[in-house]
Short mmCIF file of N, CA and C in Angstrom, two decimals:
data_model
loop_
_atom_site.label_atom_id
_atom_site.label_comp_id
_atom_site.label_asym_id
_atom_site.label_seq_id
_atom_site.Cartn_x
_atom_site.Cartn_y
_atom_site.Cartn_z
N MET L 237 0.85 -1.17 0.00
CA MET L 237 0.00 0.00 0.00
C MET L 237 0.90 1.24 0.00
N ASN L 238 0.60 2.18 -0.88
CA ASN L 238 1.45 3.36 -0.96
C ASN L 238 1.18 4.33 0.19
N LYS L 239 2.11 5.27 0.34
CA LYS L 239 2.09 6.18 1.48
C LYS L 239 0.85 7.09 1.47
N LYS L 240 0.46 7.55 0.29
CA LYS L 240 -0.67 8.47 0.18
C LYS L 240 -1.98 7.77 0.59
N LYS L 241 -2.14 6.52 0.16
CA LYS L 241 -3.34 5.76 0.50
C LYS L 241 -3.37 5.45 2.00
N LYS L 242 -2.21 5.11 2.58
CA LYS L 242 -2.15 4.86 4.01
C LYS L 242 -2.55 6.09 4.81
N LYS L 243 -2.06 7.25 4.37
CA LYS L 243 -2.38 8.50 5.08
C LYS L 243 -3.88 8.79 5.00
N LYS L 244 -4.48 8.55 3.83
CA LYS L 244 -5.91 8.78 3.67
C LYS L 244 -6.71 7.82 4.56
N LEU L 245 -6.31 6.56 4.60
CA LEU L 245 -7.00 5.58 5.44
C LEU L 245 -6.81 5.88 6.93
N LEU L 246 -5.64 6.41 7.28
CA LEU L 246 -5.40 6.80 8.66
C LEU L 246 -6.30 7.96 9.07
N THR L 247 -6.48 8.92 8.16
CA THR L 247 -7.38 10.05 8.43
C THR L 247 -8.82 9.56 8.61
N ILE L 248 -9.23 8.62 7.77
CA ILE L 248 -10.58 8.05 7.90
C ILE L 248 -10.70 7.31 9.24
N SER L 249 -9.64 6.63 9.64
CA SER L 249 -9.66 5.92 10.92
C SER L 249 -9.78 6.91 12.08
N TYR L 250 -9.08 8.04 12.00
CA TYR L 250 -9.21 9.07 13.04
C TYR L 250 -10.65 9.57 13.11
N LEU L 251 -11.26 9.81 11.96
CA LEU L 251 -12.65 10.28 11.95
C LEU L 251 -13.58 9.22 12.54
N ALA L 252 -13.28 7.96 12.25
CA ALA L 252 -14.09 6.87 12.83
C ALA L 252 -13.94 6.84 14.35
N VAL L 253 -12.72 7.07 14.84
CA VAL L 253 -12.49 7.09 16.29
C VAL L 253 -13.26 8.24 16.93
N ILE L 254 -13.23 9.39 16.30
CA ILE L 254 -13.97 10.55 16.84
C ILE L 254 -15.47 10.25 16.88
N ALA L 255 -16.02 9.81 15.75
CA ALA L 255 -17.46 9.55 15.68
C ALA L 255 -17.87 8.44 16.64
N TYR L 256 -17.10 7.37 16.67
CA TYR L 256 -17.48 6.25 17.52
C TYR L 256 -17.32 6.57 18.99
N SER L 257 -16.27 7.30 19.34
CA SER L 257 -16.07 7.65 20.75
C SER L 257 -17.18 8.56 21.27
N ILE L 258 -17.54 9.54 20.48
CA ILE L 258 -18.63 10.43 20.90
C ILE L 258 -19.93 9.65 21.00
N HIS L 259 -20.18 8.78 20.02
CA HIS L 259 -21.38 7.95 20.07
C HIS L 259 -21.38 7.07 21.31
N TYR L 260 -20.29 6.37 21.55
CA TYR L 260 -20.28 5.40 22.64
C TYR L 260 -20.37 6.08 23.99
N TYR L 261 -19.58 7.13 24.21
CA TYR L 261 -19.59 7.74 25.54
C TYR L 261 -20.88 8.50 25.81
N SER L 262 -21.52 9.04 24.78
CA SER L 262 -22.85 9.63 24.99
C SER L 262 -23.84 8.55 25.37
N LEU L 263 -23.79 7.45 24.65
CA LEU L 263 -24.67 6.32 24.96
C LEU L 263 -24.36 5.76 26.34
N TYR L 264 -23.10 5.68 26.68
CA TYR L 264 -22.66 5.18 27.99
C TYR L 264 -23.22 6.04 29.11
N TYR L 265 -23.16 7.34 28.95
CA TYR L 265 -23.68 8.27 29.95
C TYR L 265 -25.19 8.11 30.10
N ILE L 266 -25.89 8.07 28.97
CA ILE L 266 -27.34 7.92 29.00
C ILE L 266 -27.73 6.56 29.57
N LEU L 267 -27.01 5.52 29.15
CA LEU L 267 -27.31 4.17 29.61
C LEU L 267 -27.07 4.00 31.10
N SER L 268 -26.01 4.61 31.62
CA SER L 268 -25.76 4.48 33.06
C SER L 268 -26.85 5.17 33.86
N ASN L 269 -27.34 6.30 33.37
CA ASN L 269 -28.47 6.96 34.04
C ASN L 269 -29.74 6.12 33.92
N PHE L 270 -29.93 5.49 32.78
CA PHE L 270 -31.09 4.63 32.57
C PHE L 270 -31.04 3.42 33.49
N LEU L 271 -29.88 2.79 33.58
CA LEU L 271 -29.74 1.60 34.44
C LEU L 271 -29.90 1.95 35.91
N ASN L 272 -29.55 3.17 36.27
CA ASN L 272 -29.68 3.62 37.65
C ASN L 272 -31.14 3.63 38.10
N GLU L 273 -32.07 3.74 37.15
CA GLU L 273 -33.49 3.71 37.48
C GLU L 273 -33.96 2.30 37.84
N TYR L 274 -33.31 1.29 37.29
CA TYR L 274 -33.76 -0.09 37.46
C TYR L 274 -32.94 -0.91 38.46
N PHE L 275 -31.68 -0.53 38.67
CA PHE L 275 -30.79 -1.32 39.50
C PHE L 275 -30.22 -0.45 40.63
N SER L 276 -29.90 -1.11 41.74
CA SER L 276 -29.25 -0.39 42.85
C SER L 276 -27.79 -0.15 42.47
N ARG L 277 -27.12 0.69 43.23
CA ARG L 277 -25.70 0.97 42.94
C ARG L 277 -24.83 -0.27 43.09
N GLY L 278 -25.15 -1.10 44.06
CA GLY L 278 -24.41 -2.34 44.24
C GLY L 278 -24.55 -3.28 43.05
N THR L 279 -25.77 -3.41 42.55
CA THR L 279 -26.02 -4.25 41.39
C THR L 279 -25.33 -3.68 40.15
N LEU L 280 -25.37 -2.35 40.02
CA LEU L 280 -24.66 -1.71 38.90
C LEU L 280 -23.17 -1.97 38.97
N SER L 281 -22.61 -1.92 40.16
CA SER L 281 -21.18 -2.20 40.32
C SER L 281 -20.86 -3.63 39.89
N ILE L 282 -21.72 -4.54 40.25
CA ILE L 282 -21.52 -5.95 39.85
C ILE L 282 -21.64 -6.07 38.33
N LEU L 283 -22.62 -5.39 37.74
CA LEU L 283 -22.76 -5.42 36.28
C LEU L 283 -21.51 -4.91 35.58
N PHE L 284 -20.97 -3.79 36.07
CA PHE L 284 -19.76 -3.23 35.47
C PHE L 284 -18.57 -4.17 35.66
N ALA L 285 -18.48 -4.81 36.81
CA ALA L 285 -17.37 -5.75 37.05
C ALA L 285 -17.47 -6.96 36.14
N VAL L 286 -18.68 -7.49 35.98
CA VAL L 286 -18.88 -8.63 35.09
C VAL L 286 -18.58 -8.24 33.64
N ALA L 287 -19.01 -7.04 33.25
CA ALA L 287 -18.74 -6.57 31.89
C ALA L 287 -17.23 -6.40 31.66
N SER L 288 -16.53 -5.87 32.63
CA SER L 288 -15.08 -5.71 32.51
C SER L 288 -14.37 -7.05 32.43
N PHE L 289 -14.81 -7.99 33.26
CA PHE L 289 -14.23 -9.34 33.21
C PHE L 289 -14.51 -10.00 31.86
N SER L 290 -15.71 -9.77 31.32
CA SER L 290 -16.05 -10.32 30.00
C SER L 290 -15.16 -9.74 28.91
N CYS L 291 -14.80 -8.47 29.04
CA CYS L 291 -13.88 -7.86 28.07
C CYS L 291 -12.51 -8.53 28.13
N ILE L 292 -12.06 -8.85 29.33
CA ILE L 292 -10.77 -9.54 29.49
C ILE L 292 -10.84 -10.92 28.84
N VAL L 293 -11.93 -11.63 29.06
CA VAL L 293 -12.09 -12.96 28.46
C VAL L 293 -12.11 -12.84 26.94
N LEU L 294 -12.85 -11.85 26.41
CA LEU L 294 -12.90 -11.65 24.96
C LEU L 294 -11.52 -11.36 24.40
N SER L 295 -10.74 -10.57 25.11
CA SER L 295 -9.41 -10.22 24.60
C SER L 295 -8.51 -11.45 24.49
N ASN L 296 -8.75 -12.46 25.30
CA ASN L 296 -7.98 -13.70 25.18
C ASN L 296 -8.33 -14.48 23.92
N PHE L 297 -9.54 -14.33 23.42
CA PHE L 297 -9.97 -15.05 22.23
C PHE L 297 -9.97 -14.19 20.97
N PHE L 298 -9.58 -12.94 21.09
CA PHE L 298 -9.68 -12.03 19.96
C PHE L 298 -8.77 -12.44 18.81
N GLY L 299 -7.59 -12.94 19.12
CA GLY L 299 -6.68 -13.40 18.06
C GLY L 299 -7.28 -14.55 17.26
N LYS L 300 -7.95 -15.46 17.94
CA LYS L 300 -8.60 -16.59 17.25
C LYS L 300 -9.76 -16.11 16.39
N ILE L 301 -10.49 -15.12 16.89
CA ILE L 301 -11.61 -14.56 16.11
C ILE L 301 -11.07 -13.93 14.83
N LEU L 302 -9.99 -13.17 14.95
CA LEU L 302 -9.43 -12.50 13.78
C LEU L 302 -8.78 -13.46 12.81
N SER L 303 -8.22 -14.57 13.31
CA SER L 303 -7.62 -15.54 12.39
C SER L 303 -8.70 -16.33 11.65
N LYS L 304 -9.84 -16.53 12.27
CA LYS L 304 -10.93 -17.24 11.61
C LYS L 304 -11.66 -16.32 10.63
N PHE L 305 -11.90 -15.11 11.05
CA PHE L 305 -12.56 -14.10 10.22
C PHE L 305 -11.55 -12.96 10.05
N SER L 306 -11.72 -12.14 9.08
CA SER L 306 -10.81 -11.00 8.92
C SER L 306 -11.21 -9.89 9.89
N ASN L 307 -10.33 -8.93 10.06
CA ASN L 307 -10.62 -7.80 10.95
C ASN L 307 -11.81 -7.00 10.42
N LYS L 308 -11.88 -6.87 9.10
CA LYS L 308 -12.99 -6.11 8.50
C LYS L 308 -14.32 -6.80 8.75
N LYS L 309 -14.39 -8.12 8.54
CA LYS L 309 -15.63 -8.85 8.77
C LYS L 309 -16.01 -8.83 10.25
N SER L 310 -15.03 -8.98 11.10
CA SER L 310 -15.30 -8.95 12.54
C SER L 310 -15.83 -7.59 12.96
N LEU L 311 -15.19 -6.52 12.47
CA LEU L 311 -15.63 -5.17 12.81
C LEU L 311 -17.05 -4.92 12.31
N ASN L 312 -17.36 -5.34 11.10
CA ASN L 312 -18.71 -5.17 10.58
C ASN L 312 -19.74 -5.92 11.44
N PHE L 313 -19.39 -7.14 11.85
CA PHE L 313 -20.29 -7.91 12.71
C PHE L 313 -20.49 -7.22 14.06
N PHE L 314 -19.40 -6.73 14.65
CA PHE L 314 -19.49 -6.06 15.94
C PHE L 314 -20.33 -4.79 15.85
N ILE L 315 -20.14 -4.02 14.79
CA ILE L 315 -20.90 -2.77 14.63
C ILE L 315 -22.37 -3.08 14.40
N LEU L 316 -22.67 -4.06 13.56
CA LEU L 316 -24.07 -4.43 13.33
C LEU L 316 -24.72 -4.92 14.62
N SER L 317 -24.00 -5.71 15.38
CA SER L 317 -24.52 -6.19 16.66
C SER L 317 -24.79 -5.04 17.61
N GLN L 318 -23.87 -4.09 17.65
CA GLN L 318 -24.07 -2.96 18.55
C GLN L 318 -25.25 -2.09 18.12
N ILE L 319 -25.44 -1.94 16.84
CA ILE L 319 -26.60 -1.19 16.35
C ILE L 319 -27.89 -1.87 16.80
N LEU L 320 -27.94 -3.19 16.63
CA LEU L 320 -29.14 -3.93 17.05
C LEU L 320 -29.38 -3.84 18.55
N ILE L 321 -28.31 -3.91 19.33
CA ILE L 321 -28.46 -3.83 20.79
C ILE L 321 -28.88 -2.43 21.21
N THR L 322 -28.32 -1.41 20.59
CA THR L 322 -28.71 -0.04 20.90
C THR L 322 -30.18 0.18 20.57
N PHE L 323 -30.60 -0.34 19.43
CA PHE L 323 -32.01 -0.25 19.05
C PHE L 323 -32.88 -0.99 20.05
N SER L 324 -32.44 -2.16 20.48
CA SER L 324 -33.20 -2.94 21.48
C SER L 324 -33.29 -2.21 22.81
N LEU L 325 -32.22 -1.56 23.20
CA LEU L 325 -32.23 -0.82 24.47
C LEU L 325 -33.17 0.37 24.44
N SER L 326 -33.44 0.89 23.24
CA SER L 326 -34.38 2.02 23.17
C SER L 326 -35.79 1.60 23.54
N PHE L 327 -36.07 0.29 23.44
CA PHE L 327 -37.37 -0.24 23.84
C PHE L 327 -37.29 -1.02 25.14
N ALA L 328 -36.24 -0.83 25.88
CA ALA L 328 -35.99 -1.65 27.06
C ALA L 328 -36.89 -1.34 28.24
N GLY L 329 -37.64 -0.27 28.19
CA GLY L 329 -38.54 0.03 29.30
C GLY L 329 -39.60 -1.04 29.50
N SER L 330 -39.95 -1.74 28.43
CA SER L 330 -40.98 -2.77 28.54
C SER L 330 -40.39 -4.18 28.60
N ILE L 331 -39.07 -4.29 28.72
CA ILE L 331 -38.39 -5.58 28.77
C ILE L 331 -38.02 -5.88 30.22
N ASN L 332 -37.87 -7.15 30.57
CA ASN L 332 -37.53 -7.45 31.96
C ASN L 332 -36.07 -7.08 32.27
N LEU L 333 -35.75 -7.02 33.55
CA LEU L 333 -34.46 -6.52 34.01
C LEU L 333 -33.29 -7.40 33.58
N TYR L 334 -33.51 -8.70 33.49
CA TYR L 334 -32.41 -9.59 33.09
C TYR L 334 -31.98 -9.33 31.65
N ILE L 335 -32.93 -9.04 30.79
CA ILE L 335 -32.59 -8.74 29.39
C ILE L 335 -31.89 -7.39 29.31
N ILE L 336 -32.33 -6.42 30.10
CA ILE L 336 -31.64 -5.12 30.12
C ILE L 336 -30.19 -5.29 30.56
N ALA L 337 -29.97 -6.09 31.59
CA ALA L 337 -28.60 -6.33 32.07
C ALA L 337 -27.76 -7.05 31.01
N LEU L 338 -28.35 -8.03 30.35
CA LEU L 338 -27.63 -8.76 29.30
C LEU L 338 -27.29 -7.85 28.13
N LEU L 339 -28.22 -7.00 27.73
CA LEU L 339 -27.96 -6.06 26.64
C LEU L 339 -26.85 -5.08 27.03
N PHE L 340 -26.87 -4.62 28.27
CA PHE L 340 -25.82 -3.72 28.73
C PHE L 340 -24.46 -4.41 28.69
N LEU L 341 -24.39 -5.64 29.19
CA LEU L 341 -23.12 -6.37 29.19
C LEU L 341 -22.60 -6.56 27.77
N THR L 342 -23.49 -6.92 26.88
CA THR L 342 -23.09 -7.12 25.48
C THR L 342 -22.62 -5.81 24.86
N GLN L 343 -23.32 -4.73 25.14
CA GLN L 343 -22.94 -3.41 24.63
C GLN L 343 -21.54 -3.04 25.12
N PHE L 344 -21.27 -3.28 26.37
CA PHE L 344 -19.97 -2.97 26.98
C PHE L 344 -18.85 -3.78 26.31
N VAL L 345 -19.09 -5.07 26.11
CA VAL L 345 -18.08 -5.94 25.50
C VAL L 345 -17.88 -5.59 24.04
N LEU L 346 -18.94 -5.24 23.34
CA LEU L 346 -18.81 -4.87 21.93
C LEU L 346 -17.99 -3.60 21.76
N TYR L 347 -18.10 -2.66 22.71
CA TYR L 347 -17.27 -1.47 22.62
C TYR L 347 -15.79 -1.85 22.65
N SER L 348 -15.44 -2.76 23.52
CA SER L 348 -14.05 -3.21 23.61
C SER L 348 -13.61 -3.86 22.31
N ALA L 349 -14.47 -4.69 21.73
CA ALA L 349 -14.12 -5.38 20.48
C ALA L 349 -13.98 -4.40 19.32
N ILE L 350 -14.89 -3.43 19.25
CA ILE L 350 -14.83 -2.45 18.16
C ILE L 350 -13.60 -1.57 18.31
N SER L 351 -13.30 -1.15 19.52
CA SER L 351 -12.11 -0.32 19.75
C SER L 351 -10.84 -1.08 19.37
N THR L 352 -10.78 -2.36 19.72
CA THR L 352 -9.62 -3.16 19.37
C THR L 352 -9.49 -3.31 17.86
N SER L 353 -10.60 -3.53 17.17
CA SER L 353 -10.56 -3.66 15.72
C SER L 353 -10.11 -2.36 15.04
N ILE L 354 -10.63 -1.25 15.52
CA ILE L 354 -10.21 0.04 14.96
C ILE L 354 -8.73 0.27 15.22
N ASN L 355 -8.27 -0.11 16.40
CA ASN L 355 -6.85 0.02 16.74
C ASN L 355 -5.98 -0.83 15.81
N ILE L 356 -6.45 -2.02 15.45
CA ILE L 356 -5.71 -2.87 14.52
C ILE L 356 -5.64 -2.20 13.15
N PHE L 357 -6.74 -1.61 12.70
CA PHE L 357 -6.72 -0.88 11.43
C PHE L 357 -5.73 0.28 11.48
N ILE L 358 -5.72 1.00 12.57
CA ILE L 358 -4.79 2.13 12.69
C ILE L 358 -3.35 1.64 12.65
N ASP L 359 -3.07 0.52 13.29
CA ASP L 359 -1.72 -0.05 13.22
C ASP L 359 -1.35 -0.43 11.79
N GLU L 360 -2.31 -0.96 11.03
CA GLU L 360 -2.04 -1.34 9.65
C GLU L 360 -1.77 -0.13 8.77
N PHE L 361 -2.43 0.99 9.04
CA PHE L 361 -2.32 2.15 8.18
C PHE L 361 -1.20 3.10 8.58
N SER L 362 -0.59 2.89 9.72
CA SER L 362 0.45 3.80 10.18
C SER L 362 1.83 3.22 9.89
N GLU L 363 2.77 4.11 9.80
CA GLU L 363 4.15 3.68 9.57
C GLU L 363 4.75 3.29 10.91
N ASP L 364 5.68 2.35 10.87
CA ASP L 364 6.23 1.78 12.10
C ASP L 364 6.81 2.82 13.04
N GLU L 365 7.49 3.83 12.50
CA GLU L 365 8.12 4.81 13.38
C GLU L 365 7.13 5.80 13.99
N ASN L 366 5.90 5.84 13.48
CA ASN L 366 4.90 6.79 13.98
C ASN L 366 3.80 6.14 14.81
N VAL L 367 3.88 4.86 15.07
CA VAL L 367 2.79 4.15 15.74
C VAL L 367 2.50 4.72 17.12
N VAL L 368 3.53 5.03 17.88
CA VAL L 368 3.33 5.52 19.25
C VAL L 368 2.63 6.88 19.24
N SER L 369 3.05 7.79 18.40
CA SER L 369 2.42 9.12 18.36
C SER L 369 0.99 9.02 17.82
N ILE L 370 0.77 8.13 16.88
CA ILE L 370 -0.59 7.97 16.34
C ILE L 370 -1.51 7.39 17.40
N ARG L 371 -1.04 6.43 18.16
CA ARG L 371 -1.86 5.89 19.25
C ARG L 371 -2.12 6.95 20.31
N GLY L 372 -1.13 7.79 20.57
CA GLY L 372 -1.32 8.88 21.53
C GLY L 372 -2.41 9.82 21.10
N VAL L 373 -2.43 10.17 19.82
CA VAL L 373 -3.49 11.04 19.29
C VAL L 373 -4.84 10.34 19.40
N MET L 374 -4.88 9.05 19.08
CA MET L 374 -6.13 8.30 19.15
C MET L 374 -6.66 8.25 20.58
N LEU L 375 -5.79 7.99 21.54
CA LEU L 375 -6.23 7.94 22.94
C LEU L 375 -6.65 9.32 23.44
N THR L 376 -6.00 10.37 22.98
CA THR L 376 -6.40 11.73 23.35
C THR L 376 -7.80 12.03 22.82
N ILE L 377 -8.06 11.64 21.58
CA ILE L 377 -9.39 11.83 21.00
C ILE L 377 -10.44 11.06 21.80
N THR L 378 -10.13 9.83 22.13
CA THR L 378 -11.06 9.00 22.90
C THR L 378 -11.33 9.60 24.28
N ASN L 379 -10.28 10.06 24.96
CA ASN L 379 -10.46 10.65 26.28
C ASN L 379 -11.22 11.97 26.21
N PHE L 380 -10.97 12.76 25.17
CA PHE L 380 -11.72 14.00 25.00
C PHE L 380 -13.21 13.71 24.80
N ALA L 381 -13.51 12.68 24.02
CA ALA L 381 -14.91 12.29 23.81
C ALA L 381 -15.54 11.83 25.12
N ALA L 382 -14.78 11.09 25.93
CA ALA L 382 -15.30 10.62 27.21
C ALA L 382 -15.61 11.78 28.15
N ILE L 383 -14.79 12.81 28.12
CA ILE L 383 -15.00 13.97 28.99
C ILE L 383 -16.15 14.84 28.48
N SER L 384 -16.25 15.02 27.17
CA SER L 384 -17.24 15.94 26.63
C SER L 384 -18.61 15.31 26.39
N ALA L 385 -18.71 13.99 26.35
CA ALA L 385 -19.99 13.33 26.05
C ALA L 385 -21.10 13.68 27.03
N PRO L 386 -20.86 13.71 28.36
CA PRO L 386 -21.97 14.09 29.25
C PRO L 386 -22.50 15.49 28.99
N PHE L 387 -21.62 16.40 28.57
CA PHE L 387 -22.07 17.76 28.28
C PHE L 387 -22.89 17.80 27.01
N MET L 388 -22.51 16.98 26.03
CA MET L 388 -23.25 16.93 24.77
C MET L 388 -24.59 16.21 24.95
N SER L 389 -24.63 15.25 25.86
CA SER L 389 -25.84 14.44 26.04
C SER L 389 -26.88 15.13 26.92
N SER L 390 -26.46 16.08 27.71
CA SER L 390 -27.39 16.73 28.65
C SER L 390 -28.32 17.70 27.97
#
């Protein structure tokens, strides 16, 4: 892949990180307030702990997932799944609490999978000597989205 095409794909990846981070952290803020209506703080803490542990388990199998399917196919599947879950959560007021908790856990794990897939794309499109600075910019964008999402969602 030539340098000009890599740079263009890297720019598109940055835009994807910005859009996805703002989307996810806005949804995360809204979802945590929504879950607070149905679950106690202790139960929410357990849900977040289980979701975090599930992300760790997924990360152990992520290499096998990518070797069986390509990164592009995996990313498309993860994004489609997250769209369906987000749509399902919009109607979650009439669903029982166990399904709401399961949808939340899946949403949390899918964010980790999508972020990892985007990170793999960024590694592919960046030059070896610039990987650290590019990741720094990506993490700065993600953290800025996390900080600004509650203000945008309110």
